Amino acid sequence: MRIRHGRRRVMDVLFADDFLAVVDKPAGLMVHDSALARGETDFAADRLREQFGRPIHLVHRLDRATSGCLLLAFDRDTASALGRQLMAQGFDKDYLAICRGWPEPAAGVIDHPLDGGPGKPQKKPAQTAYTTLATAEVDWPSAQHPTSRYALLRCSPLTGRFRQIRRHLKHIHHHLVGDTSHGDGRHNLAFRMRGLHRMLLHAQHLGFTHPADGRRVDVHAPGDGEWNRAAQLLGFPTP
């Protein structure tokens, strides 16, 4: 469903009712103004207020470079109920990630404490479950190797720390492709040379209990054009 309102580019609506909505945030769009904005004037929160023509309350965040499911509420009570559910780890959040190398084991939990980002040095427990969905080896030389290996992962953060998936993949030396902060520059360059410039992290599935009536809500976001081109280049399935 696509709602058009005003002059800003609208976002695809994946689910909506009188209480809440899940939209498909494009890669490259900041969710809201912050110290990291650095002169930006276009934010998802502003677009969504204009798009729906009513106040909105963002229930969680996505990094600027991440695409996919973004949940919002239309009133404070719904936002508070969803926030409590999120804090109690009552959400299912599944991301698709393309990383360098083939993780071993192919599935597991990365358990590594993380700080809260700039100005928040205290480390807190952080866990990310992952499963390898597909692997590829392509004839792109990398360092001393004649080929490069990549994997498509499903990553499910069990906690909600700053840039958690990106930092956890770096921790296990399977850097997220396209991540300019925590990734591997050689592999990022290999994809840029093939016309792929986005970070390859996509919030593909969001599942939660609807606070108004208790029903289960599961929403899936399709991949955008650049994500799908990256997947096809490696022979991976597209979401």
PDB file of N, CA and C in Angstrom, residues 161-210:
ATOM      1  N   ARG A 161      21.611  -2.989  20.992  1.00  0.00           N
ATOM      2  CA  ARG A 161      22.724  -2.071  21.183  1.00  0.00           C
ATOM      3  C   ARG A 161      23.031  -1.288  19.898  1.00  0.00           C
ATOM      4  N   PHE A 162      23.793  -0.223  20.058  1.00  0.00           N
ATOM      5  CA  PHE A 162      24.171   0.671  18.967  1.00  0.00           C
ATOM      6  C   PHE A 162      24.903  -0.106  17.872  1.00  0.00           C
ATOM      7  N   ARG A 163      24.368  -0.076  16.648  1.00  0.00           N
ATOM      8  CA  ARG A 163      24.957  -0.740  15.485  1.00  0.00           C
ATOM      9  C   ARG A 163      25.338  -2.189  15.793  1.00  0.00           C
ATOM     10  N   GLN A 164      24.452  -2.876  16.479  1.00  0.00           N
ATOM     11  CA  GLN A 164      24.811  -4.180  17.034  1.00  0.00           C
ATOM     12  C   GLN A 164      25.230  -5.198  15.981  1.00  0.00           C
ATOM     13  N   ILE A 165      24.421  -5.405  14.952  1.00  0.00           N
ATOM     14  CA  ILE A 165      24.746  -6.426  13.960  1.00  0.00           C
ATOM     15  C   ILE A 165      26.062  -6.089  13.263  1.00  0.00           C
ATOM     16  N   ARG A 166      26.235  -4.850  12.889  1.00  0.00           N
ATOM     17  CA  ARG A 166      27.439  -4.421  12.184  1.00  0.00           C
ATOM     18  C   ARG A 166      28.684  -4.678  13.032  1.00  0.00           C
ATOM     19  N   ARG A 167      28.616  -4.342  14.305  1.00  0.00           N
ATOM     20  CA  ARG A 167      29.773  -4.491  15.184  1.00  0.00           C
ATOM     21  C   ARG A 167      30.010  -5.952  15.549  1.00  0.00           C
ATOM     22  N   HIS A 168      28.935  -6.724  15.679  1.00  0.00           N
ATOM     23  CA  HIS A 168      29.107  -8.141  15.977  1.00  0.00           C
ATOM     24  C   HIS A 168      29.721  -8.886  14.795  1.00  0.00           C
ATOM     25  N   LEU A 169      29.329  -8.541  13.561  1.00  0.00           N
ATOM     26  CA  LEU A 169      29.941  -9.193  12.404  1.00  0.00           C
ATOM     27  C   LEU A 169      31.415  -8.828  12.293  1.00  0.00           C
ATOM     28  N   LYS A 170      31.758  -7.612  12.615  1.00  0.00           N
ATOM     29  CA  LYS A 170      33.177  -7.242  12.654  1.00  0.00           C
ATOM     30  C   LYS A 170      33.909  -8.064  13.705  1.00  0.00           C
ATOM     31  N   HIS A 171      33.277  -8.264  14.853  1.00  0.00           N
ATOM     32  CA  HIS A 171      33.913  -9.003  15.950  1.00  0.00           C
ATOM     33  C   HIS A 171      34.288 -10.420  15.532  1.00  0.00           C
ATOM     34  N   ILE A 172      33.463 -11.064  14.699  1.00  0.00           N
ATOM     35  CA  ILE A 172      33.766 -12.439  14.274  1.00  0.00           C
ATOM     36  C   ILE A 172      34.506 -12.458  12.929  1.00  0.00           C
ATOM     37  N   HIS A 173      34.972 -11.280  12.477  1.00  0.00           N
ATOM     38  CA  HIS A 173      35.790 -11.158  11.266  1.00  0.00           C
ATOM     39  C   HIS A 173      35.033 -11.547   9.995  1.00  0.00           C
ATOM     40  N   HIS A 174      33.731 -11.292  10.005  1.00  0.00           N
ATOM     41  CA  HIS A 174      32.914 -11.486   8.802  1.00  0.00           C
ATOM     42  C   HIS A 174      32.162 -10.173   8.546  1.00  0.00           C
ATOM     43  N   HIS A 175      32.938  -9.178   8.163  1.00  0.00           N
ATOM     44  CA  HIS A 175      32.453  -7.811   8.079  1.00  0.00           C
ATOM     45  C   HIS A 175      31.276  -7.681   7.109  1.00  0.00           C
ATOM     46  N   LEU A 176      30.346  -6.810   7.461  1.00  0.00           N
ATOM     47  CA  LEU A 176      29.195  -6.516   6.617  1.00  0.00           C
ATOM     48  C   LEU A 176      29.646  -5.758   5.378  1.00  0.00           C
ATOM     49  N   VAL A 177      29.229  -6.217   4.211  1.00  0.00           N
ATOM     50  CA  VAL A 177      29.614  -5.561   2.960  1.00  0.00           C
ATOM     51  C   VAL A 177      28.940  -4.188   2.860  1.00  0.00           C
ATOM     52  N   GLY A 178      29.724  -3.188   2.496  1.00  0.00           N
ATOM     53  CA  GLY A 178      29.208  -1.832   2.327  1.00  0.00           C
ATOM     54  C   GLY A 178      29.233  -0.989   3.579  1.00  0.00           C
ATOM     55  N   ASP A 179      29.647  -1.563   4.702  1.00  0.00           N
ATOM     56  CA  ASP A 179      29.699  -0.824   5.964  1.00  0.00           C
ATOM     57  C   ASP A 179      31.006  -0.038   6.001  1.00  0.00           C
ATOM     58  N   THR A 180      30.903   1.286   5.879  1.00  0.00           N
ATOM     59  CA  THR A 180      32.103   2.117   5.824  1.00  0.00           C
ATOM     60  C   THR A 180      32.688   2.388   7.195  1.00  0.00           C
ATOM     61  N   SER A 181      31.934   2.110   8.272  1.00  0.00           N
ATOM     62  CA  SER A 181      32.426   2.348   9.631  1.00  0.00           C
ATOM     63  C   SER A 181      33.060   1.109  10.249  1.00  0.00           C
ATOM     64  N   HIS A 182      32.469  -0.053   9.999  1.00  0.00           N
ATOM     65  CA  HIS A 182      32.927  -1.279  10.666  1.00  0.00           C
ATOM     66  C   HIS A 182      33.259  -2.390   9.670  1.00  0.00           C
ATOM     67  N   GLY A 183      33.242  -2.087   8.390  1.00  0.00           N
ATOM     68  CA  GLY A 183      33.434  -3.105   7.371  1.00  0.00           C
ATOM     69  C   GLY A 183      34.876  -3.241   6.916  1.00  0.00           C
ATOM     70  N   ASP A 184      35.064  -3.933   5.802  1.00  0.00           N
ATOM     71  CA  ASP A 184      36.369  -4.175   5.197  1.00  0.00           C
ATOM     72  C   ASP A 184      36.426  -3.388   3.895  1.00  0.00           C
ATOM     73  N   GLY A 185      37.321  -2.413   3.827  1.00  0.00           N
ATOM     74  CA  GLY A 185      37.364  -1.505   2.685  1.00  0.00           C
ATOM     75  C   GLY A 185      37.628  -2.196   1.364  1.00  0.00           C
ATOM     76  N   ARG A 186      38.417  -3.281   1.355  1.00  0.00           N
ATOM     77  CA  ARG A 186      38.722  -3.979   0.102  1.00  0.00           C
ATOM     78  C   ARG A 186      37.457  -4.590  -0.498  1.00  0.00           C
ATOM     79  N   HIS A 187      36.647  -5.182   0.351  1.00  0.00           N
ATOM     80  CA  HIS A 187      35.426  -5.805  -0.155  1.00  0.00           C
ATOM     81  C   HIS A 187      34.373  -4.746  -0.505  1.00  0.00           C
ATOM     82  N   ASN A 188      34.313  -3.673   0.279  1.00  0.00           N
ATOM     83  CA  ASN A 188      33.405  -2.575  -0.072  1.00  0.00           C
ATOM     84  C   ASN A 188      33.737  -2.035  -1.459  1.00  0.00           C
ATOM     85  N   LEU A 189      35.041  -1.880  -1.731  1.00  0.00           N
ATOM     86  CA  LEU A 189      35.473  -1.360  -3.029  1.00  0.00           C
ATOM     87  C   LEU A 189      35.100  -2.319  -4.155  1.00  0.00           C
ATOM     88  N   ALA A 190      35.208  -3.618  -3.907  1.00  0.00           N
ATOM     89  CA  ALA A 190      34.864  -4.601  -4.935  1.00  0.00           C
ATOM     90  C   ALA A 190      33.410  -4.456  -5.369  1.00  0.00           C
ATOM     91  N   PHE A 191      32.528  -4.166  -4.418  1.00  0.00           N
ATOM     92  CA  PHE A 191      31.118  -3.995  -4.761  1.00  0.00           C
ATOM     93  C   PHE A 191      30.877  -2.632  -5.408  1.00  0.00           C
ATOM     94  N   ARG A 192      31.565  -1.595  -4.933  1.00  0.00           N
ATOM     95  CA  ARG A 192      31.394  -0.278  -5.557  1.00  0.00           C
ATOM     96  C   ARG A 192      31.834  -0.309  -7.016  1.00  0.00           C
ATOM     97  N   MET A 193      32.889  -1.054  -7.312  1.00  0.00           N
ATOM     98  CA  MET A 193      33.366  -1.169  -8.696  1.00  0.00           C
ATOM     99  C   MET A 193      32.324  -1.834  -9.584  1.00  0.00           C
ATOM    100  N   ARG A 194      31.382  -2.531  -8.971  1.00  0.00           N
ATOM    101  CA  ARG A 194      30.313  -3.196  -9.733  1.00  0.00           C
ATOM    102  C   ARG A 194      28.992  -2.453  -9.592  1.00  0.00           C
ATOM    103  N   GLY A 195      29.072  -1.180  -9.173  1.00  0.00           N
ATOM    104  CA  GLY A 195      27.908  -0.307  -9.138  1.00  0.00           C
ATOM    105  C   GLY A 195      27.025  -0.458  -7.927  1.00  0.00           C
ATOM    106  N   LEU A 196      27.526  -1.090  -6.859  1.00  0.00           N
ATOM    107  CA  LEU A 196      26.726  -1.336  -5.657  1.00  0.00           C
ATOM    108  C   LEU A 196      27.323  -0.555  -4.504  1.00  0.00           C
ATOM    109  N   HIS A 197      26.589   0.463  -4.045  1.00  0.00           N
ATOM    110  CA  HIS A 197      27.144   1.425  -3.095  1.00  0.00           C
ATOM    111  C   HIS A 197      26.483   1.391  -1.722  1.00  0.00           C
ATOM    112  N   ARG A 198      25.432   0.616  -1.539  1.00  0.00           N
ATOM    113  CA  ARG A 198      24.729   0.642  -0.258  1.00  0.00           C
ATOM    114  C   ARG A 198      25.291  -0.394   0.711  1.00  0.00           C
ATOM    115  N   MET A 199      25.061  -0.187   1.988  1.00  0.00           N
ATOM    116  CA  MET A 199      25.384  -1.189   2.988  1.00  0.00           C
ATOM    117  C   MET A 199      24.369  -2.323   2.892  1.00  0.00           C
ATOM    118  N   LEU A 200      24.841  -3.554   2.911  1.00  0.00           N
ATOM    119  CA  LEU A 200      23.969  -4.697   2.628  1.00  0.00           C
ATOM    120  C   LEU A 200      23.392  -5.289   3.910  1.00  0.00           C
ATOM    121  N   LEU A 201      22.559  -4.462   4.562  1.00  0.00           N
ATOM    122  CA  LEU A 201      21.815  -4.878   5.745  1.00  0.00           C
ATOM    123  C   LEU A 201      20.368  -4.436   5.556  1.00  0.00           C
ATOM    124  N   HIS A 202      19.440  -5.390   5.713  1.00  0.00           N
ATOM    125  CA  HIS A 202      18.039  -5.150   5.385  1.00  0.00           C
ATOM    126  C   HIS A 202      17.151  -5.753   6.469  1.00  0.00           C
ATOM    127  N   ALA A 203      16.316  -4.917   7.103  1.00  0.00           N
ATOM    128  CA  ALA A 203      15.379  -5.381   8.135  1.00  0.00           C
ATOM    129  C   ALA A 203      14.201  -6.056   7.447  1.00  0.00           C
ATOM    130  N   GLN A 204      14.311  -7.358   7.247  1.00  0.00           N
ATOM    131  CA  GLN A 204      13.397  -8.069   6.360  1.00  0.00           C
ATOM    132  C   GLN A 204      12.099  -8.492   7.039  1.00  0.00           C
ATOM    133  N   HIS A 205      12.131  -8.770   8.337  1.00  0.00           N
ATOM    134  CA  HIS A 205      10.946  -9.290   9.038  1.00  0.00           C
ATOM    135  C   HIS A 205      10.817  -8.649  10.412  1.00  0.00           C
ATOM    136  N   LEU A 206       9.588  -8.281  10.740  1.00  0.00           N
ATOM    137  CA  LEU A 206       9.265  -7.763  12.062  1.00  0.00           C
ATOM    138  C   LEU A 206       7.999  -8.450  12.543  1.00  0.00           C
ATOM    139  N   GLY A 207       8.058  -9.074  13.710  1.00  0.00           N
ATOM    140  CA  GLY A 207       6.901  -9.760  14.271  1.00  0.00           C
ATOM    141  C   GLY A 207       6.649  -9.295  15.697  1.00  0.00           C
ATOM    142  N   PHE A 208       5.370  -9.079  16.037  1.00  0.00           N
ATOM    143  CA  PHE A 208       5.028  -8.590  17.377  1.00  0.00           C
ATOM    144  C   PHE A 208       3.561  -8.879  17.656  1.00  0.00           C
ATOM    145  N   THR A 209       3.161  -8.669  18.899  1.00  0.00           N
ATOM    146  CA  THR A 209       1.768  -8.815  19.300  1.00  0.00           C
ATOM    147  C   THR A 209       1.089  -7.455  19.243  1.00  0.00           C
ATOM    148  N   HIS A 210      -0.033  -7.377  18.554  1.00  0.00           N
ATOM    149  CA  HIS A 210      -0.737  -6.097  18.439  1.00  0.00           C
ATOM    150  C   HIS A 210      -1.301  -5.718  19.805  1.00  0.00           C
TER     151      HIS A 210
END
